[in-house]
Tab-separated table of C-alpha atoms in Angstrom:
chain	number	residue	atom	x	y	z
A	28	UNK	CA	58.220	154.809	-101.760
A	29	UNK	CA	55.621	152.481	-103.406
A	30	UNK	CA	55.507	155.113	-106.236
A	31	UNK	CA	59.061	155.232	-106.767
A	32	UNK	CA	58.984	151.461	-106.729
A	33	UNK	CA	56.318	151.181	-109.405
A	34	UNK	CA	57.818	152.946	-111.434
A	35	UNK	CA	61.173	151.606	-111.272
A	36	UNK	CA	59.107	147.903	-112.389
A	37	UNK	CA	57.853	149.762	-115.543
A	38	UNK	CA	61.112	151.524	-116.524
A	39	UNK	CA	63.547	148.600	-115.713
A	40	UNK	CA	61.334	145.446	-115.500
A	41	UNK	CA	58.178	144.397	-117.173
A	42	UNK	CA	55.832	146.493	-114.778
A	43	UNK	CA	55.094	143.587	-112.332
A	44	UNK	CA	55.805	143.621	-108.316
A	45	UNK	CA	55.569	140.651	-106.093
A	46	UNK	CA	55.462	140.187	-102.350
A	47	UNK	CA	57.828	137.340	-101.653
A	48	UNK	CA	56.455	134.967	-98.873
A	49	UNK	CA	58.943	136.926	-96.377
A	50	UNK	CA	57.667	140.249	-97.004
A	51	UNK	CA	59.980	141.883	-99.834
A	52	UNK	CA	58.994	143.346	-102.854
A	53	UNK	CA	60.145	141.574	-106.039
A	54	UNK	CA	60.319	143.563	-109.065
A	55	UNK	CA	60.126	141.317	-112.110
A	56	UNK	CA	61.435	141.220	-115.511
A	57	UNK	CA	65.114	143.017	-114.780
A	58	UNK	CA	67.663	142.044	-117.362
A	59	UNK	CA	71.545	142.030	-116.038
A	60	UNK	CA	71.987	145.132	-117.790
A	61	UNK	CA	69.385	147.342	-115.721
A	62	UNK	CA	70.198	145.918	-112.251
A	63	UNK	CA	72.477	148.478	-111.667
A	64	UNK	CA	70.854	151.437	-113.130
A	65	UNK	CA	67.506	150.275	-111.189
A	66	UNK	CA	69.488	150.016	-108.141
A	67	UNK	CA	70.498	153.901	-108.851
A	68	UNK	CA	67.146	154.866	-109.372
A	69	UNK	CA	65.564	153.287	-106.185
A	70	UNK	CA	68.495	154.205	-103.627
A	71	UNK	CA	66.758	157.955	-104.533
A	72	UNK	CA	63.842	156.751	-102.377
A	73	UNK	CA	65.993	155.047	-99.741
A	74	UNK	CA	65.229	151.510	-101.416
A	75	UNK	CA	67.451	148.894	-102.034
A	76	UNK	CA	68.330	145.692	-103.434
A	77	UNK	CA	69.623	141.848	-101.773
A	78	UNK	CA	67.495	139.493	-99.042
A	79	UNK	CA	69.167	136.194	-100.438
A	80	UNK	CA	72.317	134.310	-100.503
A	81	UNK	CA	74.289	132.598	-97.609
A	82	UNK	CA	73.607	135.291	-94.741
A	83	UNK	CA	70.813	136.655	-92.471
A	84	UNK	CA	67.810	137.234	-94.821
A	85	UNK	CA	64.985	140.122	-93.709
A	86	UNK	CA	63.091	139.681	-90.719
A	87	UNK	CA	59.725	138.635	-90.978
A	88	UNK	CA	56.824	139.313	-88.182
A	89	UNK	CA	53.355	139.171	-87.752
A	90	UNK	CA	51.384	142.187	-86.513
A	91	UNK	CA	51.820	142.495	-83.012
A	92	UNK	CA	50.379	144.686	-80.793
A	93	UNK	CA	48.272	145.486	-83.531
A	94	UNK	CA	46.115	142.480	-83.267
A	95	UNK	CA	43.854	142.296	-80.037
A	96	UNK	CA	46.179	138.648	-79.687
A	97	UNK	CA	49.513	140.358	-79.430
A	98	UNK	CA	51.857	140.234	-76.684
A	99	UNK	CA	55.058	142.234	-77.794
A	100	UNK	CA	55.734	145.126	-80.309
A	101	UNK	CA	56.571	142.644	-83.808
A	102	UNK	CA	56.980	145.862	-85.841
A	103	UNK	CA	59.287	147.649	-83.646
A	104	UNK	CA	61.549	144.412	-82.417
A	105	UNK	CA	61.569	143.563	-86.247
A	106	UNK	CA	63.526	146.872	-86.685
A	107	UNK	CA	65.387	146.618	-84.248
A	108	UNK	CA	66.594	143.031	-85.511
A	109	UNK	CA	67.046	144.431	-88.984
A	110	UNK	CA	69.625	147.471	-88.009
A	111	UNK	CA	71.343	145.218	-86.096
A	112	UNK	CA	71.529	141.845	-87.693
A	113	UNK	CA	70.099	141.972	-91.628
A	114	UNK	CA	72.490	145.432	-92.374
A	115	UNK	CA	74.619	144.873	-89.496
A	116	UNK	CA	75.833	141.297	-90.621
A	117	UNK	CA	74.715	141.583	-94.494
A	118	UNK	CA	78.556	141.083	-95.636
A	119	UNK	CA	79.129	138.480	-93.041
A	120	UNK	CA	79.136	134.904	-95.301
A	121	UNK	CA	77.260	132.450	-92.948
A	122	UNK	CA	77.406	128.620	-94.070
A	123	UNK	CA	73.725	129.002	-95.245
A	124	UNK	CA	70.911	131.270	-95.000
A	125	UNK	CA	69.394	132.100	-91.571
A	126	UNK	CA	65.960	133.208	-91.119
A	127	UNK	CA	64.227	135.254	-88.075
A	128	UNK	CA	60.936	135.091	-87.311
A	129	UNK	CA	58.966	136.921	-84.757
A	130	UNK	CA	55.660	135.842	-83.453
A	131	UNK	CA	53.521	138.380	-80.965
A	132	UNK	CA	51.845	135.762	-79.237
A	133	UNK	CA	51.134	131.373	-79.290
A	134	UNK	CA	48.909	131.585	-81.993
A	135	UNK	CA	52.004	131.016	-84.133
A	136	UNK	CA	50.623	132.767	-87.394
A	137	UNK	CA	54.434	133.486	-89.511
A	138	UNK	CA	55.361	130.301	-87.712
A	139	UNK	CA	58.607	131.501	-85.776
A	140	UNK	CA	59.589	127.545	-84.731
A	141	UNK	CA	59.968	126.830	-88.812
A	142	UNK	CA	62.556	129.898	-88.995
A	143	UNK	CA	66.284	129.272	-87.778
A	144	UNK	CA	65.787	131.784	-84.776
A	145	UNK	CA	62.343	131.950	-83.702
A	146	UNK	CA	60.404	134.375	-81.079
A	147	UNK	CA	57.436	134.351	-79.879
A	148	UNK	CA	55.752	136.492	-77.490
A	149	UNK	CA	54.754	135.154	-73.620
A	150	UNK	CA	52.983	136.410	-70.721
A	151	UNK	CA	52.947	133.842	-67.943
A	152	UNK	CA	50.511	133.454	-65.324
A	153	UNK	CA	50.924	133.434	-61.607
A	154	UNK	CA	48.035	131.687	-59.569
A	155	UNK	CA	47.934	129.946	-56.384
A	156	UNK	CA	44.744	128.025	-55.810
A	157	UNK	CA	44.680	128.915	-52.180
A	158	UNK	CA	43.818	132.126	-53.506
A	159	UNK	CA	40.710	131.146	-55.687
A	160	UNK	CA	36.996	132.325	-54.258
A	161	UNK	CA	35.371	129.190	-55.976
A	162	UNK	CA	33.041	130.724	-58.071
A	163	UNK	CA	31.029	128.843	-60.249
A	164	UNK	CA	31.462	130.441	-62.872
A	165	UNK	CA	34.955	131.074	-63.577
A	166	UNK	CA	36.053	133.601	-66.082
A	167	UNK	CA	39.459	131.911	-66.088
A	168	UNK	CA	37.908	128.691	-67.102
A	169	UNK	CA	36.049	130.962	-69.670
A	170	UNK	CA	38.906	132.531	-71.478
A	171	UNK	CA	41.907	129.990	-71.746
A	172	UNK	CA	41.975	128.918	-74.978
A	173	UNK	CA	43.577	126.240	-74.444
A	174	UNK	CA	41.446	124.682	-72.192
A	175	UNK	CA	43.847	124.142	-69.035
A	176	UNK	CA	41.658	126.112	-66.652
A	177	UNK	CA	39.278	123.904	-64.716
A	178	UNK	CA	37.018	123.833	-61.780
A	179	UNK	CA	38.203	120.632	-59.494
A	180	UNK	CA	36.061	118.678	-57.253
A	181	UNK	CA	35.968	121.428	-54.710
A	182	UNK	CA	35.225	124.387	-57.396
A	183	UNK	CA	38.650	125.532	-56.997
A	184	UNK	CA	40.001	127.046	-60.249
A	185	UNK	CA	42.875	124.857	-61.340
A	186	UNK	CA	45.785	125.700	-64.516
A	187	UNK	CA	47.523	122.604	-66.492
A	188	UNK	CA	51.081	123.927	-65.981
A	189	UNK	CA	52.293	121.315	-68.312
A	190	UNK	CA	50.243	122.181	-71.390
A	191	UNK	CA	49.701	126.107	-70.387
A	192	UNK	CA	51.405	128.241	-73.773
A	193	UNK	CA	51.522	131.479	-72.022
A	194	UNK	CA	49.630	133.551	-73.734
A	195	UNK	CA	48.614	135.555	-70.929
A	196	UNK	CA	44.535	135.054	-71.561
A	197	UNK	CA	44.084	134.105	-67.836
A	198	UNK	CA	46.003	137.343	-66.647
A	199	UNK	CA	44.010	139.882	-64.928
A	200	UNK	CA	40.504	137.863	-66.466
A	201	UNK	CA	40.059	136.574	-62.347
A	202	UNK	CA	37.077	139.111	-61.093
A	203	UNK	CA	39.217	139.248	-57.891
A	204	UNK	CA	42.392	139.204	-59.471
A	205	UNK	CA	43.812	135.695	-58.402
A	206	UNK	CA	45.895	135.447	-61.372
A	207	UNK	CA	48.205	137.701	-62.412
A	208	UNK	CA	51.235	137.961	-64.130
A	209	UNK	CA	54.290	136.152	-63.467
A	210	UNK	CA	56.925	136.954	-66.113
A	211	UNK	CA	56.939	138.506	-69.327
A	212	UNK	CA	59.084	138.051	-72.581
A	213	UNK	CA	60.124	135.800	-75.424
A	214	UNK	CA	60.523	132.495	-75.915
A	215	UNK	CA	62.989	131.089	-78.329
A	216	UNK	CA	63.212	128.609	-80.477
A	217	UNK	CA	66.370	127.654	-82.493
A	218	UNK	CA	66.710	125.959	-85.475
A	219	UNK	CA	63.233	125.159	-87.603
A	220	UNK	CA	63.527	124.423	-91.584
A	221	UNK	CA	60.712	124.870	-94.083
A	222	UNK	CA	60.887	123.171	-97.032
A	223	UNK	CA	62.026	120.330	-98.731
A	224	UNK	CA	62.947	118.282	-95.362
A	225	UNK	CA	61.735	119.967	-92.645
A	226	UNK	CA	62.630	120.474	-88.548
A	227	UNK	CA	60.753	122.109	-85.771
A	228	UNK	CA	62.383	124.379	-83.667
A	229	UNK	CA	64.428	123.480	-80.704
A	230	UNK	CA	62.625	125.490	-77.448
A	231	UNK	CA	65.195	127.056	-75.271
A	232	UNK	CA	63.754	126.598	-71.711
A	233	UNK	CA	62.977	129.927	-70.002
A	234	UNK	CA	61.799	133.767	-70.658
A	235	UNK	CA	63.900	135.720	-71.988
A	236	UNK	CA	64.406	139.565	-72.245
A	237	UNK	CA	64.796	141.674	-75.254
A	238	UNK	CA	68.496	142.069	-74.270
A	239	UNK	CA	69.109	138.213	-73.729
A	240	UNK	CA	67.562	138.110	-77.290
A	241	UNK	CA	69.798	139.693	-78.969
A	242	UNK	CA	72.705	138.567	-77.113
A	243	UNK	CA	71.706	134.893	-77.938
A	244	UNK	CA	71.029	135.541	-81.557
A	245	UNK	CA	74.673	137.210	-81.618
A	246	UNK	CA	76.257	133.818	-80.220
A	247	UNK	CA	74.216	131.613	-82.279
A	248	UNK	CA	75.592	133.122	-85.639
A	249	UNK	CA	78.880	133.407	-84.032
A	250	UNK	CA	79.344	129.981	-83.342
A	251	UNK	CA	77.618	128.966	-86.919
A	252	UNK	CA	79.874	130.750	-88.738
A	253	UNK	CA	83.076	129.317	-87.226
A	254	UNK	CA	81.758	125.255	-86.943
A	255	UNK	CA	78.706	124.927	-89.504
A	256	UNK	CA	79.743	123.477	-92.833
A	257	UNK	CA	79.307	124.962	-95.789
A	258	UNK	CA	75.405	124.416	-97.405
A	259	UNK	CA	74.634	122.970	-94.088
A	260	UNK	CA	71.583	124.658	-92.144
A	261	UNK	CA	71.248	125.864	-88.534
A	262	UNK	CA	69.087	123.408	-87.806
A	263	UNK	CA	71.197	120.278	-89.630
A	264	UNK	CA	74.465	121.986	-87.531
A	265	UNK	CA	72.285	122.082	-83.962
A	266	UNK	CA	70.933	118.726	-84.686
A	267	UNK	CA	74.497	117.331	-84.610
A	268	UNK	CA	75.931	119.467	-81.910
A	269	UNK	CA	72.997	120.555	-79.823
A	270	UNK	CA	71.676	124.176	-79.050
A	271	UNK	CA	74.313	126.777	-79.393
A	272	UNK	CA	76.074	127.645	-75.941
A	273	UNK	CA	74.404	130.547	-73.900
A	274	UNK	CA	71.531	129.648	-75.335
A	275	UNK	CA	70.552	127.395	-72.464
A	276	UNK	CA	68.138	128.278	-69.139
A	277	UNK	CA	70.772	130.614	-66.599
A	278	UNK	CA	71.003	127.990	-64.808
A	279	UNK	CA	72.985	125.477	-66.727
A	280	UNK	CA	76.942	127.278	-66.558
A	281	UNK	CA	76.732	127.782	-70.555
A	282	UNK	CA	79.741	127.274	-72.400
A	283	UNK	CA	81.206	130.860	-73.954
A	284	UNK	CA	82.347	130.608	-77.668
A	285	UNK	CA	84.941	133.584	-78.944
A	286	UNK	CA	84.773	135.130	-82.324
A	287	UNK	CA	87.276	132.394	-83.136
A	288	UNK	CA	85.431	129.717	-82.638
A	289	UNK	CA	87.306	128.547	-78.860
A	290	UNK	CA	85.865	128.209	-75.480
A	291	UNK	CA	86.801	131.634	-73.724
């Protein structure tokens, strides 16, 4: 593939390939008059052309469970996404672009709360301190990176609910397994920008499941399509009318939106 693409750049462009900042390959130097014939010549390798305009752009994630950090399969999930949303919906005219990023874990490396739809991997704990041996030394209190593991007055292991980000360091670490895990999933957030003004990502409160993913995802460029303005971003449109509905927890009686726009 990389073989057929190089030469492609030297035979249509001026020889020189670029990674664009989501991952495609940019072959520089094409004049009008070879897109077409270069498009010929790479569809022979299964390549092809497109990643911009006013629709779902490629999916962009981080490594995954290829890094010791990762909490979900990226890679796989990223294909998944592609079939189904960047070829699925690629003639589908959305009011702007809308980018997907997928993060395997908290550290937040491709930054998934900048993109319009954002995932990131979680593993939550579950821990009762009635359960905790007080030892004094804790490998709980060792490993959380965040620092929200702590001995209290009594030696008993305690976790910082509020400022815990999941990423599942604590789970199984407890020598006599106090914590384990809880739930495990992705967590979404809806509606970051990167770039000349920019917006962090709305969190959707809860866990979600690879199915719930895709079904939110589904609704959110649904509803976009029908009620965002033209050159107006997810996150501008979300701003104004709040998270799209059925993306909330399950237990908020989310609002349905048709195909057409209505309340079903």
């Amino acid at each position: 593939m990389f073989c057929r693409k190089k030469e492609a750049a030297q035979k249509f462009g001026n020889g020189k390939i670029a990674l664009t900042t989501r991952l495609t390959l940019e072959v520089q130097g094409l004049t009008y008059d070879n897109i077409e014939p270069f498009n010929t010549f790479i569809a022979q390798a299964g390549l092809y052309t497109g990643g911009t305009g006013s629709r779902v752009r490629p999916i962009v994630a981080c490594k995954g469970t290829v890094c010791i950090h990762g909490l979900i399969d990226t890679q796989e999930l990223a294909r998944e996404l592609h079939e189904t949303f960047y070829k699925g919906w690629y003639d589908v005219k959305l009011p702007h672009k809308f980018k997907i990023g997928i993060g395997g874990c908290p550290n937040n490396c491709i930054k998934p709360g900048l993109n319009d739809f954002g995932i990131m991997g979680q593993r939550v704990p579950a821990y009762n301190p009635d359960d905790c041996n007080g030892c004094k030394k804790c490998s709980v209190v060792e490993v959380c990176p965040m620092k929200n593991a702590h001995l209290d007055e009594d030696g008993i292991m305690q976790i910082d609910w509020d400022t815990c980000n999941n990423c599942g360091k604590c789970v199984d670490a407890c020598n006599f397994d106090c914590v384990t895990e809880a739930k495990a999933g992705y967590k979404i957030m809806v509606g970051g920008i990167w770039g000349k003004r920019q917006r962090l990502g709305t969190v959707i409160d809860e866990i979600y499941t690879k199915e719930q993913v895709f079904e939110m995802i589904e609704r959110a460029l649904l509803l976009y399509r029908e009620q965002g303005k033209t050159g107006e971003r997810f996150g501008v449109f979300i701003r104004k009318s709040g998270p799209p509905a059925g993306c909330e927890a399950p237990d908020r009686n989310p609002v349905v939106y048709t195909i057409d726009g209505t309340q079903a």
